Amino acid sequence: MVVAERLIQSIERSADILEIFLKLKPELSIKEISQELNLSKSTVHGIIKTLEHRGYLQQNPEDLKYKLGLKLFELGNFVGKNLDIGDIAKPIIRDLVDELNETVHLVTRQKDELFYIEKVEGARTLTIYSHVGKRAPFHCTGVGKAILAYLDENEAERILSSKALESFTKYTVTNKEEIKHHLPAIRENGYAVDDEEIELGLKCIAAPIFNYQGNVIASISCAAPKIRLDENRLPKVIEGIKRAAAEISNCLGYKGY
């Protein structure tokens, strides 16, 4: 915990001024800021002029009000690009595995491919085809369909048309029109299901992960023998996966939840 005496008051006030734009409105006058923060106009004026000089605020020449500057966008963009989704997701995934006692995967999208970048197994070890570094197909995995559903329609069409859709089991759907038909329901429900489509006896529940720009970049899934994901247990798994995906997305700066 930060000791209060070590905080620098001027920096605290600068942060308060920047954050007030998130709470009130895009443009504010010195008078509005001073009233909201209960600070003198002279104190606010000095801080604002310093922030303006450094590019964190900019003034509208017409009404002389201030708004957040491009320097903040530059910093936010840099932070967003350099967040390591694996490091962020690990503790969230481990908590979910402890809760569900099942295997949880994290998959990221890199252009037209999906890669498993994290796999944490529960106490009831599950021997399945997945492993960290392995590629995943879009059309017949929960993680793939969870991402497809939130892509632009043309982008989803392009991915599904880029190569032949392989059949892995008798339940694998290889007709792209049928796959696309189910995407709106995935968006509505917030999760996707792989019901023995990649491996017989295996069922997966997956949910999308979004970055600070609102783009789907990854997904998370719980994989278990179908017999363990019955009607009584399924709602808990769905709720857990959706909650974990939302938590990871929020850590990446996504504000859509």
Short mmCIF file of C-alpha atoms in Angstrom, two decimals:
data_model
loop_
_atom_site.label_atom_id
_atom_site.label_comp_id
_atom_site.label_asym_id
_atom_site.label_seq_id
_atom_site.Cartn_x
_atom_site.Cartn_y
_atom_site.Cartn_z
CA MET A 1 0.00 0.00 0.00
CA VAL A 2 1.29 3.49 -0.86
CA VAL A 3 1.95 5.62 2.23
CA ALA A 4 -0.05 8.85 1.99
CA GLU A 5 2.88 11.04 3.08
CA ARG A 6 4.87 9.90 0.03
CA LEU A 7 2.30 11.15 -2.47
CA ILE A 8 3.16 14.35 -4.30
CA GLN A 9 0.21 16.71 -4.10
CA SER A 10 0.79 18.48 -7.40
CA ILE A 11 0.89 15.19 -9.28
CA GLU A 12 -2.23 14.00 -7.46
CA ARG A 13 -4.02 17.16 -8.54
CA SER A 14 -2.80 16.77 -12.11
CA ALA A 15 -4.21 13.25 -12.20
CA ASP A 16 -7.50 14.48 -10.73
CA ILE A 17 -7.77 17.11 -13.46
CA LEU A 18 -7.11 14.59 -16.24
CA GLU A 19 -9.54 12.05 -14.82
CA ILE A 20 -12.34 14.57 -14.36
CA PHE A 21 -12.80 14.66 -18.14
CA LEU A 22 -13.77 10.97 -17.98
CA LYS A 23 -16.45 11.69 -15.38
CA LEU A 24 -17.99 14.93 -16.67
CA LYS A 25 -17.74 15.95 -20.32
CA PRO A 26 -15.17 16.19 -23.14
CA GLU A 27 -14.54 19.94 -22.74
CA LEU A 28 -14.28 21.87 -19.47
CA SER A 29 -13.37 25.41 -18.46
CA ILE A 30 -10.94 26.30 -15.68
CA LYS A 31 -13.90 27.50 -13.61
CA GLU A 32 -15.76 24.19 -14.03
CA ILE A 33 -12.68 22.19 -13.07
CA SER A 34 -11.89 24.32 -10.04
CA GLN A 35 -15.48 24.07 -8.80
CA GLU A 36 -15.66 20.32 -9.28
CA LEU A 37 -12.34 19.67 -7.52
CA ASN A 38 -12.76 22.43 -4.94
CA LEU A 39 -9.45 24.02 -5.94
CA SER A 40 -8.60 27.66 -6.52
CA LYS A 41 -8.68 28.90 -10.11
CA SER A 42 -5.04 29.95 -9.85
CA THR A 43 -3.97 26.43 -8.81
CA VAL A 44 -5.98 24.83 -11.59
CA HIS A 45 -4.70 27.36 -14.13
CA GLY A 46 -1.07 26.59 -13.34
CA ILE A 47 -1.50 22.84 -13.58
CA ILE A 48 -3.56 23.05 -16.76
CA LYS A 49 -1.03 25.27 -18.51
CA THR A 50 1.72 22.78 -17.63
CA LEU A 51 -0.34 19.86 -18.92
CA GLU A 52 -1.17 21.82 -22.07
CA HIS A 53 2.52 22.58 -22.63
CA ARG A 54 3.31 18.85 -22.45
CA GLY A 55 0.45 17.87 -24.76
CA TYR A 56 -1.79 16.19 -22.17
CA LEU A 57 -4.45 18.88 -22.60
CA GLN A 58 -5.34 21.18 -25.47
CA GLN A 59 -7.43 24.33 -25.59
CA ASN A 60 -10.31 25.06 -27.89
CA PRO A 61 -9.51 28.53 -29.32
CA GLU A 62 -13.22 29.35 -29.78
CA ASP A 63 -14.57 28.89 -26.25
CA LEU A 64 -11.18 28.60 -24.45
CA LYS A 65 -12.22 25.34 -22.81
CA TYR A 66 -9.85 22.40 -22.45
CA LYS A 67 -9.98 18.79 -23.58
CA LEU A 68 -7.68 15.78 -23.34
CA GLY A 69 -4.68 16.02 -25.65
CA LEU A 70 -3.09 13.69 -28.17
CA LYS A 71 -0.22 12.83 -25.84
CA LEU A 72 -2.66 10.75 -23.77
CA PHE A 73 -3.79 8.95 -26.90
CA GLU A 74 -0.17 8.28 -27.79
CA LEU A 75 0.55 6.84 -24.35
CA GLY A 76 -2.66 4.80 -24.28
CA ASN A 77 -1.92 3.39 -27.72
CA PHE A 78 1.58 2.41 -26.62
CA VAL A 79 0.29 0.73 -23.45
CA GLY A 80 -2.41 -1.13 -25.38
CA LYS A 81 0.06 -2.48 -27.93
CA ASN A 82 2.49 -3.66 -25.28
CA LEU A 83 0.13 -5.41 -22.91
CA ASP A 84 1.03 -9.08 -22.68
CA ILE A 85 -2.25 -10.96 -22.79
CA GLY A 86 -0.61 -14.12 -21.49
CA ASP A 87 0.71 -12.45 -18.34
CA ILE A 88 -2.61 -10.71 -17.77
CA ALA A 89 -4.69 -13.84 -18.30
CA LYS A 90 -2.64 -16.34 -16.26
CA PRO A 91 -3.95 -15.50 -12.77
CA ILE A 92 -7.51 -15.21 -14.08
CA ILE A 93 -7.23 -18.59 -15.81
CA ARG A 94 -5.79 -20.23 -12.69
CA ASP A 95 -8.66 -18.91 -10.60
CA LEU A 96 -11.13 -20.28 -13.15
CA VAL A 97 -9.42 -23.69 -13.18
CA ASP A 98 -9.61 -23.78 -9.38
CA GLU A 99 -13.31 -22.92 -9.60
CA LEU A 100 -14.30 -25.34 -12.35
CA ASN A 101 -11.63 -28.01 -11.87
CA GLU A 102 -11.41 -28.39 -15.64
CA THR A 103 -8.86 -27.56 -18.34
CA VAL A 104 -8.86 -23.94 -19.56
CA HIS A 105 -7.27 -22.71 -22.78
CA LEU A 106 -6.28 -19.25 -24.01
CA VAL A 107 -6.04 -18.80 -27.78
CA THR A 108 -4.92 -15.72 -29.70
CA ARG A 109 -5.52 -14.74 -33.27
CA GLN A 110 -2.50 -13.91 -35.42
CA LYS A 111 -3.80 -12.87 -38.84
CA ASP A 112 -5.54 -15.97 -40.23
CA GLU A 113 -4.36 -18.44 -37.61
CA LEU A 114 -5.20 -19.29 -34.02
CA PHE A 115 -2.57 -20.35 -31.51
CA TYR A 116 -2.89 -21.88 -28.07
CA ILE A 117 -0.73 -19.69 -25.84
CA GLU A 118 -1.91 -20.94 -22.46
CA LYS A 119 -3.27 -24.23 -21.14
CA VAL A 120 -3.93 -24.88 -17.47
CA GLU A 121 -5.25 -28.28 -16.44
CA GLY A 122 -7.53 -28.98 -13.53
CA ALA A 123 -7.05 -31.81 -11.04
CA ARG A 124 -9.01 -34.08 -13.36
CA THR A 125 -6.39 -34.19 -16.12
CA LEU A 126 -7.79 -34.25 -19.62
CA THR A 127 -5.76 -35.79 -22.45
CA ILE A 128 -6.67 -33.88 -25.60
CA TYR A 129 -4.99 -32.73 -28.76
CA SER A 130 -4.28 -29.17 -27.59
CA HIS A 131 -0.96 -27.85 -26.31
CA VAL A 132 0.75 -24.47 -26.07
CA GLY A 133 2.00 -23.43 -29.50
CA LYS A 134 -0.43 -25.61 -31.44
CA ARG A 135 -2.58 -24.08 -34.17
CA ALA A 136 -6.35 -24.22 -33.84
CA PRO A 137 -8.94 -24.30 -36.64
CA PHE A 138 -11.60 -21.60 -36.66
CA HIS A 139 -14.57 -23.56 -37.94
CA CYS A 140 -14.86 -26.43 -35.44
CA THR A 141 -13.49 -25.16 -32.13
CA GLY A 142 -15.26 -23.08 -29.51
CA VAL A 143 -12.32 -20.70 -29.36
CA GLY A 144 -12.36 -20.26 -33.12
CA LYS A 145 -16.09 -19.70 -33.44
CA ALA A 146 -16.05 -17.28 -30.49
CA ILE A 147 -13.64 -15.12 -32.48
CA LEU A 148 -15.30 -15.58 -35.88
CA ALA A 149 -18.62 -14.35 -34.50
CA TYR A 150 -17.17 -10.95 -33.62
CA LEU A 151 -15.19 -10.32 -36.79
CA ASP A 152 -16.44 -8.19 -39.64
CA GLU A 153 -18.73 -10.27 -41.86
CA ASN A 154 -16.38 -9.98 -44.83
CA GLU A 155 -13.40 -10.94 -42.70
CA ALA A 156 -15.19 -14.02 -41.36
CA GLU A 157 -16.16 -14.99 -44.92
CA ARG A 158 -12.57 -14.58 -46.09
CA ILE A 159 -11.18 -16.77 -43.29
CA LEU A 160 -13.73 -19.52 -43.88
CA SER A 161 -13.03 -19.43 -47.63
CA SER A 162 -9.24 -19.30 -47.39
CA LYS A 163 -8.80 -23.07 -47.24
CA ALA A 164 -10.77 -26.32 -47.16
CA LEU A 165 -12.61 -26.87 -43.89
CA GLU A 166 -11.31 -30.14 -42.50
CA SER A 167 -13.57 -32.72 -40.91
CA PHE A 168 -12.30 -34.16 -37.62
CA THR A 169 -15.34 -36.10 -36.35
CA LYS A 170 -18.79 -37.02 -37.60
CA TYR A 171 -20.04 -33.85 -35.86
CA THR A 172 -17.68 -31.43 -37.61
CA VAL A 173 -19.53 -28.85 -39.70
CA THR A 174 -17.65 -28.11 -42.91
CA ASN A 175 -20.31 -26.07 -44.70
CA LYS A 176 -19.30 -22.43 -44.29
CA GLU A 177 -22.86 -21.16 -44.80
CA GLU A 178 -24.07 -23.31 -41.92
CA ILE A 179 -21.22 -22.06 -39.74
CA LYS A 180 -22.02 -18.43 -40.57
CA HIS A 181 -25.69 -19.09 -39.81
CA HIS A 182 -24.80 -19.81 -36.17
CA LEU A 183 -22.57 -16.76 -35.62
CA PRO A 184 -25.39 -14.31 -34.70
CA ALA A 185 -26.51 -16.65 -31.90
CA ILE A 186 -22.96 -16.74 -30.56
CA ARG A 187 -22.89 -12.93 -30.46
CA GLU A 188 -26.28 -12.84 -28.75
CA ASN A 189 -25.32 -15.39 -26.11
CA GLY A 190 -21.74 -14.21 -25.64
CA TYR A 191 -20.21 -17.67 -25.96
CA ALA A 192 -19.56 -20.48 -28.47
CA VAL A 193 -19.73 -24.26 -28.14
CA ASP A 194 -17.69 -27.07 -29.66
CA ASP A 195 -19.77 -30.20 -29.12
CA GLU A 196 -17.50 -33.10 -30.19
CA GLU A 197 -16.60 -31.23 -33.39
CA ILE A 198 -12.82 -31.42 -32.96
CA GLU A 199 -12.62 -34.57 -30.82
CA LEU A 200 -15.19 -37.22 -29.93
CA GLY A 201 -16.36 -37.08 -26.33
CA LEU A 202 -14.99 -33.55 -25.84
CA LYS A 203 -17.08 -30.44 -25.25
CA CYS A 204 -15.76 -26.88 -25.04
CA ILE A 205 -17.36 -23.60 -24.00
CA ALA A 206 -15.55 -20.46 -25.21
CA ALA A 207 -15.93 -16.69 -24.95
CA PRO A 208 -14.24 -13.82 -26.85
CA ILE A 209 -11.60 -11.44 -25.53
CA PHE A 210 -11.40 -7.83 -26.78
CA ASN A 211 -8.61 -5.26 -26.72
CA TYR A 212 -8.80 -1.58 -25.80
CA GLN A 213 -9.94 -0.73 -29.34
CA GLY A 214 -12.89 -3.11 -29.10
CA ASN A 215 -11.41 -5.65 -31.52
CA VAL A 216 -11.66 -9.37 -30.80
CA ILE A 217 -8.09 -10.68 -30.48
CA ALA A 218 -8.38 -13.89 -28.48
CA SER A 219 -10.71 -16.28 -26.73
CA ILE A 220 -10.78 -18.48 -23.66
CA SER A 221 -12.38 -21.89 -23.28
CA CYS A 222 -13.17 -24.63 -20.80
CA ALA A 223 -12.70 -28.13 -22.21
CA ALA A 224 -14.09 -31.24 -20.54
CA PRO A 225 -15.54 -34.65 -21.35
CA LYS A 226 -19.08 -34.12 -22.57
CA ILE A 227 -20.43 -36.29 -19.79
CA ARG A 228 -19.14 -33.79 -17.21
CA LEU A 229 -20.81 -30.81 -18.90
CA ASP A 230 -24.40 -31.87 -18.38
CA GLU A 231 -27.42 -29.59 -18.05
CA ASN A 232 -26.83 -29.09 -14.33
CA ARG A 233 -23.19 -28.07 -14.62
CA LEU A 234 -23.19 -26.24 -17.96
CA PRO A 235 -24.62 -22.90 -16.68
CA LYS A 236 -21.80 -22.60 -14.12
CA VAL A 237 -19.16 -23.24 -16.78
CA ILE A 238 -20.72 -20.73 -19.19
CA GLU A 239 -20.93 -18.09 -16.47
CA GLY A 240 -17.31 -18.70 -15.44
CA ILE A 241 -15.92 -18.54 -18.96
CA LYS A 242 -17.84 -15.37 -19.82
CA ARG A 243 -16.77 -13.72 -16.56
CA ALA A 244 -13.09 -14.62 -17.08
CA ALA A 245 -13.16 -13.37 -20.71
CA ALA A 246 -14.71 -10.09 -19.57
CA GLU A 247 -12.11 -9.70 -16.82
CA ILE A 248 -9.23 -10.25 -19.23
CA SER A 249 -10.80 -7.85 -21.74
CA ASN A 250 -11.19 -5.18 -19.04
CA CYS A 251 -7.52 -5.60 -18.10
CA LEU A 252 -6.65 -4.97 -21.76
CA GLY A 253 -8.58 -1.69 -21.65
CA TYR A 254 -11.87 -2.82 -23.17
CA LYS A 255 -14.82 -0.76 -21.89
CA GLY A 256 -17.68 -2.61 -23.57
CA TYR A 257 -18.85 -4.57 -20.55
#
